[in-house]
Amino acid sequence: MRLTRREFAKSTVAAGIAAALPAGLFSACSVSSNAARTAASGVPSSSPARQFDTSSEALFPKNFFWGTATAAYQIEGAWKADGKGESIWDRFAHTPGKIKNADTGDVACDSYHRWREDIALMRAMNLNSYRFSISWPRIQPAGSGPANSKGVDYYSRLVDALLEARIRPFVTLYHWDLPQTLEDAGGWPNRDTASRFADYVELVARALGDRVSDWMLFNEPAAFTYRGYLQGELAPGRASLFDFLRATHTVNLAQGAGFRALKATCPAARAGTAFSMSSCEPATNSEEDKLAAERAHAITNLWFLDPALNGRYPEAFTFLPETAMKIKSGDLDKMRAPLDFIGINLYYRTIASAPTAMERLSHVQQWLFPVKMVGGQQGPKTDIGWEVWPQALYDMVMRISRDFNHPQIEITESGCAYNDGPDANGVIRDTRRIEYHRQYLRALARAIADGADVRGYHAWTLLDNFEWAEGFSQRFGLAYVDFKTQQRTMKESGRWYAKVVAGNTLPPVVA
Ligand code: FCB
């Protein structure tokens, strides 16, 4: 179902008084009781019947986290400053032919030096949460050994400044920038990488865990293993079914090991992962397509979630290729990680259908995974070609709520690429972005009203940045970046988002 502008207008209410931002907050390592944790995060730890802000008839719960999300390689630049080691993204982007227009993240948005401006933007948007990632090779330049103090200092200053601005530091430990040394030793297909990851998590938790309470172990494990090891369009650019299968298993082991390392260092820390999710719909009502859609759901949405929460792999393949994945006895227990929340990154839906018998026989991959997946085609497309389909967010949140016993959920990413630039007056009128977020937020509010325990929404992204293989050609930001001068300018969508946050509701649509 898609809602029209008019329906949205009807269903929204006038902006209420500014929502109080959670105050005095976010300690972790020193906090151990549940009650203390509740106070620390400003969020009730469990409340099936969510409290709505009736005074302003808000669509979102009190103390909702409103944020933006970024990732180190996409914004920081300073790729070899202060002892930082080379990452697989440095290597990949420096390899001719890998990135559109030969762009690199060497400078990106220069947030390594301009983070104060970034925080000022967030303040101007009234945000109370910032999802950012730590660059592993800034902390461990060669992927092991003691922490590089200059790298730690950078994140420490950032965290302090966020807390001072009353913005929750919401930290992703791995957003795709593996130290190149570890890739040289086999990368994610090498199961030793799981132990290296746990060591790294412990170092970061020791350095920041006194001030950071909410963590994501991974960003989009399905995306970086699939697109980095099977499809080859992301770093490290390999294209091997075996590498992909092994990488997924190591990441699942790393999720378990990283979870335990974090909790051992900071028992009160809240740990999740930001999963790339997409509601998977059958192309037709046939039993074959319905089965294909369930397999698509299993590989897209559950491959890293079922191991963590249930200690098993979901039924995606015609059989579990245990030998190819190098699963050892005891591994299923090691993958367990009782996550405190489930992070959902959602942009679009997926349509699944079953391949023909001939297609299955023609390719080993289709035989193991008899599913064809494409993006939906009915809705409008963003500039990167992704379908706008707000119902996908509702469907995904409701399905995860139902199938995982009503977990805490954070929307860790959603957003759209529209390349609108400044007009003659320097104003960036990105009305399609406003419409995107309005519609996705409306769908999210419905899911909350229908019982989903959603704690926050993080727009991708704070500012236009390096969009992986697309380089700088796709602008997702609520703020515009002039990459020649590094000047940041709030877009109209940023101003609109500030109103949403201030009112904790969707402002009425002005005709
Ligand atoms: C997600 C990534 C994020 C960004 C958006 C557009 O898959 O997690 O880094 O590139 O897509």
Coordinates of C-alpha atoms and ligand atoms in Angstrom, one line a residue:
M1 CA 0.0 0.0 0.0
R2 CA 1.3 3.5 -0.8
L3 CA -0.1 6.6 0.8
T4 CA -0.6 9.7 -1.1
R5 CA 0.5 13.2 0.0
R6 CA -3.1 14.0 0.9
E7 CA -3.5 10.9 3.1
F8 CA -0.3 11.8 4.9
A9 CA -1.5 15.3 5.4
K10 CA -4.8 13.9 6.9
S11 CA -3.0 11.5 9.2
T12 CA -0.5 13.9 10.6
V13 CA -1.1 16.3 13.5
A14 CA 0.2 19.7 14.3
A15 CA 3.7 19.9 15.6
G16 CA 3.7 19.8 19.4
I17 CA 6.1 21.3 21.9
A18 CA 9.7 20.3 21.5
A19 CA 10.4 16.9 22.8
A20 CA 12.7 16.9 25.7
L21 CA 16.0 15.4 24.7
P22 CA 17.2 12.7 27.1
A23 CA 19.5 14.3 29.5
G24 CA 22.5 13.4 31.6
L25 CA 23.1 10.1 29.9
F26 CA 24.8 7.3 28.2
S27 CA 27.3 5.9 30.7
A28 CA 28.1 2.2 30.2
C29 CA 31.0 0.5 31.8
S30 CA 30.3 1.8 35.3
V31 CA 26.6 1.0 35.0
S32 CA 25.5 -2.5 35.7
S33 CA 21.9 -2.7 36.8
N34 CA 18.9 -2.7 34.5
A35 CA 17.4 0.3 36.3
A36 CA 20.6 2.2 35.9
R37 CA 20.8 1.3 32.3
T38 CA 17.3 2.6 31.8
A39 CA 18.2 5.9 33.3
A40 CA 21.4 6.0 31.3
S41 CA 19.8 5.6 27.9
G42 CA 16.7 7.6 28.7
V43 CA 14.6 4.8 27.3
P44 CA 12.5 2.3 29.3
S45 CA 14.2 -1.1 29.1
S46 CA 11.0 -3.0 28.4
S47 CA 7.6 -1.6 27.8
P48 CA 5.4 -3.7 25.5
A49 CA 2.7 -1.0 25.5
R50 CA 4.7 2.0 24.4
Q51 CA 3.9 5.4 25.9
F52 CA 2.8 7.9 23.4
D53 CA 3.2 11.6 24.0
T54 CA -0.5 12.3 24.2
S55 CA 0.0 16.0 25.0
S56 CA 1.1 16.6 21.5
E57 CA -0.6 13.5 19.9
A58 CA 2.9 12.6 18.7
L59 CA 3.3 9.7 16.3
F60 CA 6.5 8.6 18.0
P61 CA 7.2 7.4 21.5
K62 CA 8.7 9.7 24.2
N63 CA 12.5 9.7 24.2
F64 CA 12.6 8.5 20.7
F65 CA 16.1 8.6 19.2
W66 CA 16.2 10.9 16.2
G67 CA 19.5 10.7 14.4
T68 CA 21.6 10.5 11.3
A69 CA 24.0 7.8 10.3
T70 CA 27.5 8.0 8.7
A71 CA 30.5 5.7 8.3
A72 CA 34.2 6.4 8.8
Y73 CA 35.5 5.7 5.3
Q74 CA 32.6 7.6 3.7
I75 CA 33.2 10.9 5.6
E76 CA 36.5 11.1 7.5
G77 CA 39.2 11.4 4.8
A78 CA 42.6 11.7 6.4
W79 CA 43.3 8.3 5.1
K80 CA 46.9 8.1 6.5
A81 CA 46.8 10.7 9.2
D82 CA 48.1 10.1 12.7
G83 CA 49.4 6.6 12.1
K84 CA 46.3 5.2 10.5
G85 CA 46.9 1.9 8.6
E86 CA 45.7 1.1 5.2
S87 CA 42.2 -0.4 4.9
I88 CA 40.7 -2.6 2.2
W89 CA 38.8 0.5 1.1
D90 CA 41.9 2.5 0.7
R91 CA 43.4 -0.3 -1.4
F92 CA 40.3 -0.8 -3.4
A93 CA 39.6 2.8 -4.2
H94 CA 43.2 3.3 -5.2
T95 CA 42.9 0.4 -7.7
P96 CA 42.0 1.8 -11.2
G97 CA 38.6 1.0 -12.5
K98 CA 36.9 0.1 -9.2
I99 CA 35.2 3.4 -8.3
K100 CA 33.1 5.6 -10.5
N101 CA 35.1 8.6 -11.8
A102 CA 38.2 7.2 -10.0
D103 CA 36.9 8.9 -6.8
T104 CA 38.5 7.9 -3.4
G105 CA 37.8 8.5 0.2
D106 CA 41.2 10.0 0.8
V107 CA 39.6 13.3 1.7
A108 CA 35.9 12.5 1.5
C109 CA 34.1 15.2 3.7
D110 CA 37.2 15.7 5.8
S111 CA 35.3 15.0 8.9
Y112 CA 38.5 13.9 10.6
H113 CA 39.2 17.6 10.8
R114 CA 35.7 19.1 10.5
W115 CA 33.7 17.0 13.0
R116 CA 32.9 20.2 15.0
E117 CA 31.0 21.5 11.9
D118 CA 29.2 18.1 11.7
I119 CA 28.1 18.3 15.3
A120 CA 26.9 21.9 14.7
L121 CA 24.7 20.6 11.8
M122 CA 23.3 17.9 14.1
R123 CA 22.5 20.4 16.7
A124 CA 20.8 22.6 14.2
M125 CA 18.7 19.5 13.3
N126 CA 17.8 19.0 17.0
L127 CA 19.2 15.5 16.8
N128 CA 19.7 13.4 19.9
S129 CA 21.5 10.4 18.4
Y130 CA 24.5 10.1 16.0
R131 CA 25.4 6.8 14.4
F132 CA 29.0 6.8 13.3
S133 CA 31.6 4.1 12.8
I134 CA 35.1 3.6 14.1
S135 CA 37.8 2.9 11.5
W136 CA 39.5 -0.3 12.7
P137 CA 42.9 0.7 11.0
R138 CA 42.9 4.0 13.0
I139 CA 42.8 1.9 16.2
Q140 CA 45.0 -1.0 15.0
P141 CA 46.9 0.1 11.9
A142 CA 47.9 -3.5 11.1
G143 CA 44.8 -5.2 12.5
S144 CA 46.4 -6.5 15.8
G145 CA 48.4 -5.2 18.7
P146 CA 48.0 -2.3 21.0
A147 CA 45.8 0.7 20.3
N148 CA 47.1 3.7 18.3
S149 CA 46.6 6.4 20.8
K150 CA 46.1 9.2 18.2
G151 CA 43.3 7.2 16.6
V152 CA 41.7 6.6 19.9
D153 CA 42.0 10.3 20.8
Y154 CA 40.1 11.3 17.7
Y155 CA 37.0 9.2 18.6
S156 CA 37.4 10.1 22.3
R157 CA 37.1 13.9 21.4
L158 CA 34.2 13.2 19.1
V159 CA 32.3 11.2 21.8
D160 CA 32.9 14.0 24.4
A161 CA 31.7 16.7 22.1
L162 CA 28.6 14.7 21.2
L163 CA 27.7 14.1 24.9
E164 CA 28.2 17.8 25.5
A165 CA 25.7 18.5 22.7
R166 CA 23.4 15.9 24.4
I167 CA 23.6 13.7 21.4
R168 CA 23.9 9.9 22.0
P169 CA 27.1 8.5 20.5
F170 CA 25.7 5.3 18.7
V171 CA 28.8 3.5 17.6
T172 CA 29.3 1.0 14.8
L173 CA 32.4 -1.1 15.3
Y174 CA 32.8 -2.3 11.7
H175 CA 31.5 -0.4 8.7
W176 CA 33.5 -2.3 6.1
D177 CA 37.0 -0.9 6.5
L178 CA 39.0 -4.0 7.4
P179 CA 42.8 -3.4 7.9
Q180 CA 44.5 -4.4 4.7
T181 CA 47.0 -6.5 6.6
L182 CA 44.1 -8.8 7.7
E183 CA 42.9 -9.0 4.1
D184 CA 46.4 -10.0 3.1
A185 CA 46.2 -12.8 5.8
G186 CA 42.9 -14.1 4.2
G187 CA 40.3 -11.5 5.1
W188 CA 36.9 -12.5 6.3
P189 CA 37.0 -16.0 4.8
N190 CA 39.9 -16.7 7.2
R191 CA 38.3 -17.6 10.6
D192 CA 41.2 -16.1 12.5
T193 CA 39.7 -12.7 11.6
A194 CA 36.9 -13.4 14.1
S195 CA 39.5 -13.4 17.0
R196 CA 41.2 -10.3 15.6
F197 CA 37.8 -8.6 15.6
A198 CA 37.1 -9.5 19.2
D199 CA 40.5 -8.1 20.3
Y200 CA 39.7 -4.9 18.5
V201 CA 36.3 -4.7 20.1
E202 CA 37.8 -5.0 23.5
L203 CA 40.3 -2.2 22.8
V204 CA 37.6 0.2 21.7
A205 CA 35.3 -0.8 24.6
R206 CA 38.1 -0.1 27.0
A207 CA 38.8 3.3 25.4
L208 CA 35.2 4.5 25.0
G209 CA 33.0 2.3 27.0
D210 CA 32.9 4.7 30.0
R211 CA 31.0 7.1 27.8
V212 CA 29.4 5.0 25.0
S213 CA 26.6 2.6 26.0
D214 CA 25.0 1.7 22.6
W215 CA 27.0 -0.2 20.0
M216 CA 26.6 -2.0 16.7
L217 CA 29.0 -4.8 16.1
F218 CA 28.6 -4.8 12.3
N219 CA 27.1 -2.8 9.6
E220 CA 25.2 -4.8 7.0
P221 CA 27.1 -8.1 7.2
A222 CA 25.0 -9.5 4.3
A223 CA 25.9 -6.6 2.1
F224 CA 29.7 -6.5 2.7
T225 CA 30.2 -10.3 2.4
Y226 CA 28.0 -10.7 -0.7
R227 CA 29.1 -7.6 -2.6
G228 CA 32.7 -7.8 -1.4
Y229 CA 33.4 -11.6 -1.8
L230 CA 30.9 -12.9 -4.3
Q231 CA 29.9 -10.0 -6.5
G232 CA 33.2 -8.1 -6.3
E233 CA 31.8 -4.6 -6.6
L234 CA 32.8 -3.6 -3.0
A235 CA 36.2 -4.1 -1.3
P236 CA 38.1 -6.3 -1.3
G237 CA 36.6 -7.1 -4.7
R238 CA 36.7 -10.9 -4.7
A239 CA 34.3 -13.0 -6.7
S240 CA 34.2 -16.5 -5.2
L241 CA 31.2 -18.5 -3.9
F242 CA 33.5 -20.3 -1.4
D243 CA 35.1 -17.0 -0.2
F244 CA 31.6 -15.6 0.3
L245 CA 30.3 -18.6 2.2
R246 CA 33.4 -18.7 4.5
A247 CA 33.3 -15.0 5.0
T248 CA 29.7 -15.2 6.2
H249 CA 30.6 -17.9 8.7
T250 CA 33.6 -16.0 10.1
V251 CA 31.5 -12.9 10.5
N252 CA 28.9 -14.9 12.4
L253 CA 31.7 -16.2 14.7
A254 CA 33.0 -12.6 15.0
Q255 CA 29.6 -11.4 15.9
G256 CA 29.5 -13.9 18.8
A257 CA 33.1 -13.3 19.9
G258 CA 32.7 -9.5 19.6
F259 CA 29.5 -9.5 21.6
R260 CA 31.2 -11.5 24.4
A261 CA 34.3 -9.2 24.3
L262 CA 32.1 -6.1 24.6
K263 CA 30.0 -7.5 27.4
A264 CA 33.1 -8.7 29.3
T265 CA 34.6 -5.3 29.1
C266 CA 31.4 -3.3 29.6
P267 CA 28.7 -5.5 31.1
A268 CA 26.0 -2.8 30.8
A269 CA 26.7 -2.0 27.2
R270 CA 23.8 -2.5 24.8
A271 CA 24.9 -4.4 21.7
G272 CA 23.2 -4.9 18.3
T273 CA 24.1 -5.1 14.6
A274 CA 22.8 -2.9 11.8
F275 CA 21.4 -5.5 9.4
S276 CA 20.7 -4.7 5.8
M277 CA 17.0 -5.7 5.4
S278 CA 14.5 -5.8 2.6
S279 CA 11.0 -7.2 2.7
C280 CA 11.0 -10.1 0.3
E281 CA 7.8 -10.5 -1.8
P282 CA 7.0 -13.4 -4.1
A283 CA 6.7 -12.3 -7.8
T284 CA 3.4 -14.4 -8.1
N285 CA 1.2 -16.4 -5.8
S286 CA 2.7 -19.7 -7.0
E287 CA 4.0 -22.0 -4.3
E288 CA 7.5 -22.0 -6.0
D289 CA 7.7 -18.2 -5.8
K290 CA 6.5 -18.1 -2.2
L291 CA 9.2 -20.6 -1.3
A292 CA 11.7 -18.5 -3.2
A293 CA 10.6 -15.4 -1.3
E294 CA 11.2 -17.3 2.0
R295 CA 14.7 -18.3 0.9
A296 CA 15.3 -14.7 -0.1
H297 CA 14.2 -13.6 3.3
A298 CA 16.5 -16.1 4.9
I299 CA 19.7 -15.1 3.1
T300 CA 18.9 -11.3 3.0
N301 CA 17.5 -10.7 6.5
L302 CA 18.2 -13.8 8.7
W303 CA 21.7 -15.1 7.7
F304 CA 23.4 -13.1 10.5
L305 CA 20.4 -12.8 12.8
D306 CA 19.3 -16.4 13.3
P307 CA 22.9 -17.5 14.2
A308 CA 23.1 -14.7 16.8
L309 CA 19.7 -15.2 18.4
N310 CA 19.0 -18.8 17.8
G311 CA 22.4 -20.4 17.2
R312 CA 21.5 -21.8 13.8
Y313 CA 21.5 -21.0 10.1
P314 CA 18.1 -20.3 8.5
E315 CA 16.9 -22.4 5.5
A316 CA 18.1 -20.3 2.6
F317 CA 19.9 -23.0 0.6
T318 CA 18.8 -26.3 -0.7
F319 CA 21.3 -27.8 1.8
L320 CA 23.7 -26.1 4.3
P321 CA 27.1 -26.2 2.7
E322 CA 28.8 -26.9 6.0
T323 CA 32.1 -28.2 4.5
A324 CA 32.4 -25.3 2.1
M325 CA 31.7 -22.9 4.9
K326 CA 34.2 -24.8 7.1
I327 CA 31.8 -25.0 10.0
K328 CA 33.4 -26.8 13.0
S329 CA 31.7 -28.6 15.8
G330 CA 30.9 -26.1 18.6
D331 CA 30.6 -23.2 16.1
L332 CA 26.9 -22.9 16.4
D333 CA 27.2 -22.0 20.1
K334 CA 30.1 -19.6 19.4
M335 CA 27.8 -17.7 16.9
R336 CA 25.3 -17.0 19.6
A337 CA 25.0 -13.3 20.6
P338 CA 21.8 -12.4 22.5
L339 CA 21.6 -8.9 20.9
D340 CA 20.0 -6.2 23.0
F341 CA 18.4 -4.6 19.9
I342 CA 18.1 -5.3 16.2
G343 CA 19.3 -2.6 13.9
I344 CA 17.4 -2.4 10.6
N345 CA 18.8 -0.6 7.6
L346 CA 16.1 -0.5 5.0
Y347 CA 15.8 1.3 1.7
Y348 CA 13.7 -0.9 -0.7
R349 CA 11.9 -4.2 -1.1
T350 CA 12.9 -7.3 -3.0
I351 CA 10.8 -9.4 -5.4
A352 CA 11.7 -13.1 -5.5
S353 CA 10.9 -15.8 -8.0
A354 CA 11.9 -19.4 -8.6
P355 CA 14.3 -20.1 -11.5
T356 CA 13.3 -22.7 -14.1
A357 CA 14.6 -26.2 -14.0
M358 CA 17.0 -25.4 -16.8
E359 CA 18.3 -22.3 -15.0
R360 CA 18.9 -24.4 -11.9
L361 CA 20.9 -26.9 -13.7
S362 CA 23.0 -24.4 -15.6
H363 CA 24.7 -22.8 -12.6
V364 CA 26.0 -24.2 -9.3
Q365 CA 24.8 -21.0 -7.5
Q366 CA 21.3 -21.4 -8.7
W367 CA 21.3 -25.0 -7.7
L368 CA 22.4 -24.2 -4.2
F369 CA 20.2 -21.1 -4.0
P370 CA 17.3 -21.4 -6.4
V371 CA 16.0 -17.8 -6.2
K372 CA 16.0 -14.9 -8.5
M373 CA 15.9 -11.5 -6.7
V374 CA 15.2 -8.1 -8.2
G375 CA 14.2 -4.7 -6.7
G376 CA 10.6 -3.6 -7.0
Q377 CA 9.6 -1.7 -10.1
Q378 CA 6.3 0.0 -9.3
G379 CA 7.3 2.9 -7.1
P380 CA 9.2 6.0 -8.1
K381 CA 13.0 5.6 -8.3
T382 CA 15.7 7.6 -6.5
D383 CA 18.7 8.8 -8.5
I384 CA 20.6 5.6 -7.6
G385 CA 17.7 3.6 -9.1
W386 CA 16.2 2.2 -5.9
E387 CA 12.5 2.0 -5.6
V388 CA 10.7 4.1 -3.0
W389 CA 8.4 1.7 -1.2
P390 CA 7.5 2.8 2.4
Q391 CA 5.4 -0.3 3.0
A392 CA 8.6 -2.3 3.0
L393 CA 9.7 -0.6 6.2
Y394 CA 6.3 -1.4 7.8
D395 CA 6.4 -5.0 6.6
M396 CA 10.0 -5.6 7.7
V397 CA 9.6 -4.1 11.2
M398 CA 6.4 -6.1 11.8
R399 CA 7.9 -9.4 10.6
I400 CA 11.0 -9.0 12.8
S401 CA 8.8 -8.0 15.7
R402 CA 6.6 -11.1 15.2
D403 CA 9.3 -13.6 14.5
F404 CA 11.8 -12.6 17.2
N405 CA 9.4 -12.1 20.1
H406 CA 9.0 -8.4 20.1
P407 CA 12.7 -7.2 20.2
Q408 CA 13.9 -3.7 20.6
I409 CA 14.4 -2.3 17.2
E410 CA 16.4 0.7 16.0
I411 CA 16.1 1.9 12.4
T412 CA 19.8 2.4 11.9
E413 CA 19.6 3.6 8.2
S414 CA 17.0 4.7 5.7
G415 CA 17.4 7.4 3.0
C416 CA 17.6 8.3 -0.6
A417 CA 19.9 9.6 -3.3
Y418 CA 18.7 12.7 -5.0
N419 CA 21.3 14.9 -6.6
D420 CA 19.6 18.3 -6.2
G421 CA 22.1 21.1 -5.8
P422 CA 21.8 24.7 -4.7
D423 CA 19.5 27.1 -6.7
A424 CA 20.5 30.7 -7.6
N425 CA 20.0 31.7 -4.0
G426 CA 22.0 28.8 -2.6
V427 CA 18.9 27.0 -1.4
I428 CA 18.8 23.2 -1.9
R429 CA 15.1 22.4 -2.4
D430 CA 15.2 18.6 -2.2
T431 CA 11.5 18.1 -1.8
R432 CA 11.7 14.5 -3.0
R433 CA 13.9 13.7 0.0
I434 CA 11.4 15.2 2.4
E435 CA 8.7 13.1 0.8
Y436 CA 10.8 10.0 1.1
H437 CA 11.5 10.4 4.8
R438 CA 7.9 11.5 5.5
Q439 CA 6.5 8.4 3.9
Y440 CA 9.0 6.0 5.5
L441 CA 8.4 7.6 8.9
R442 CA 4.6 7.4 8.4
A443 CA 5.0 3.7 7.8
L444 CA 7.3 3.4 10.8
A445 CA 4.7 5.2 13.0
R446 CA 2.1 2.7 11.9
A447 CA 4.4 -0.2 12.9
I448 CA 4.9 1.4 16.3
A449 CA 1.1 1.9 16.7
D450 CA 0.7 -1.7 15.8
G451 CA 3.0 -2.8 18.6
A452 CA 6.6 -2.8 17.3
D453 CA 9.1 -1.6 19.9
V454 CA 11.1 0.8 17.8
R455 CA 13.5 3.1 19.7
G456 CA 15.0 5.3 17.0
Y457 CA 15.3 6.4 13.4
H458 CA 18.6 7.3 11.7
A459 CA 18.4 9.0 8.4
W460 CA 21.1 8.0 6.0
T461 CA 22.9 10.4 6.0
L462 CA 24.0 13.6 7.7
L463 CA 25.9 15.0 4.7
D464 CA 26.6 14.0 1.1
N465 CA 29.6 11.6 1.1
F466 CA 31.6 8.9 -0.6
E467 CA 29.0 6.4 -1.7
W468 CA 31.3 3.3 -2.1
A469 CA 31.6 2.1 -5.8
E470 CA 29.4 5.1 -6.8
G471 CA 32.0 7.6 -5.5
F472 CA 30.6 11.1 -5.0
S473 CA 28.0 10.7 -7.8
Q474 CA 25.1 9.9 -5.4
R475 CA 24.1 12.5 -2.8
F476 CA 22.1 11.0 0.2
G477 CA 22.7 13.9 2.7
L478 CA 20.4 16.1 4.7
A479 CA 23.2 18.6 4.3
Y480 CA 24.9 19.4 1.0
V481 CA 28.7 19.2 0.7
D482 CA 30.6 21.2 -1.9
F483 CA 33.5 18.8 -2.2
K484 CA 35.8 21.5 -3.6
T485 CA 35.5 23.8 -0.6
Q486 CA 34.1 21.3 1.9
Q487 CA 31.4 23.8 2.7
R488 CA 28.3 22.2 4.3
T489 CA 24.9 23.7 3.7
M490 CA 21.7 22.4 5.3
K491 CA 19.2 21.2 2.6
E492 CA 15.5 21.9 2.9
S493 CA 15.2 18.2 4.0
G494 CA 17.5 19.0 7.0
R495 CA 15.3 21.9 8.0
W496 CA 12.2 19.7 7.7
Y497 CA 13.9 16.9 9.8
A498 CA 14.7 19.5 12.5
K499 CA 10.9 20.2 12.7
V500 CA 10.1 16.5 12.9
V501 CA 12.5 16.0 15.7
A502 CA 11.4 19.2 17.6
G503 CA 7.8 18.1 17.5
N504 CA 8.4 14.3 17.7
T505 CA 5.9 14.0 15.0
L506 CA 5.4 14.6 11.3
P507 CA 4.6 18.3 10.6
P508 CA 1.5 18.9 8.5
V509 CA 2.0 19.1 4.8
V510 CA 1.7 22.7 3.6
A511 CA 0.0 22.8 0.2
Ligands
FCB1 C1 24.0 1.2 3.0 C2 25.3 1.4 3.6 C3 25.7 2.8 3.8 C4 25.3 3.6 2.6 C5 23.9 3.4 2.2 C6 23.4 4.2 1.0 O1 23.9 -0.1 2.4 O2 25.3 0.8 4.9 O3 27.1 2.9 4.1 O4 26.2 3.4 1.6 O5 23.7 2.1 1.9

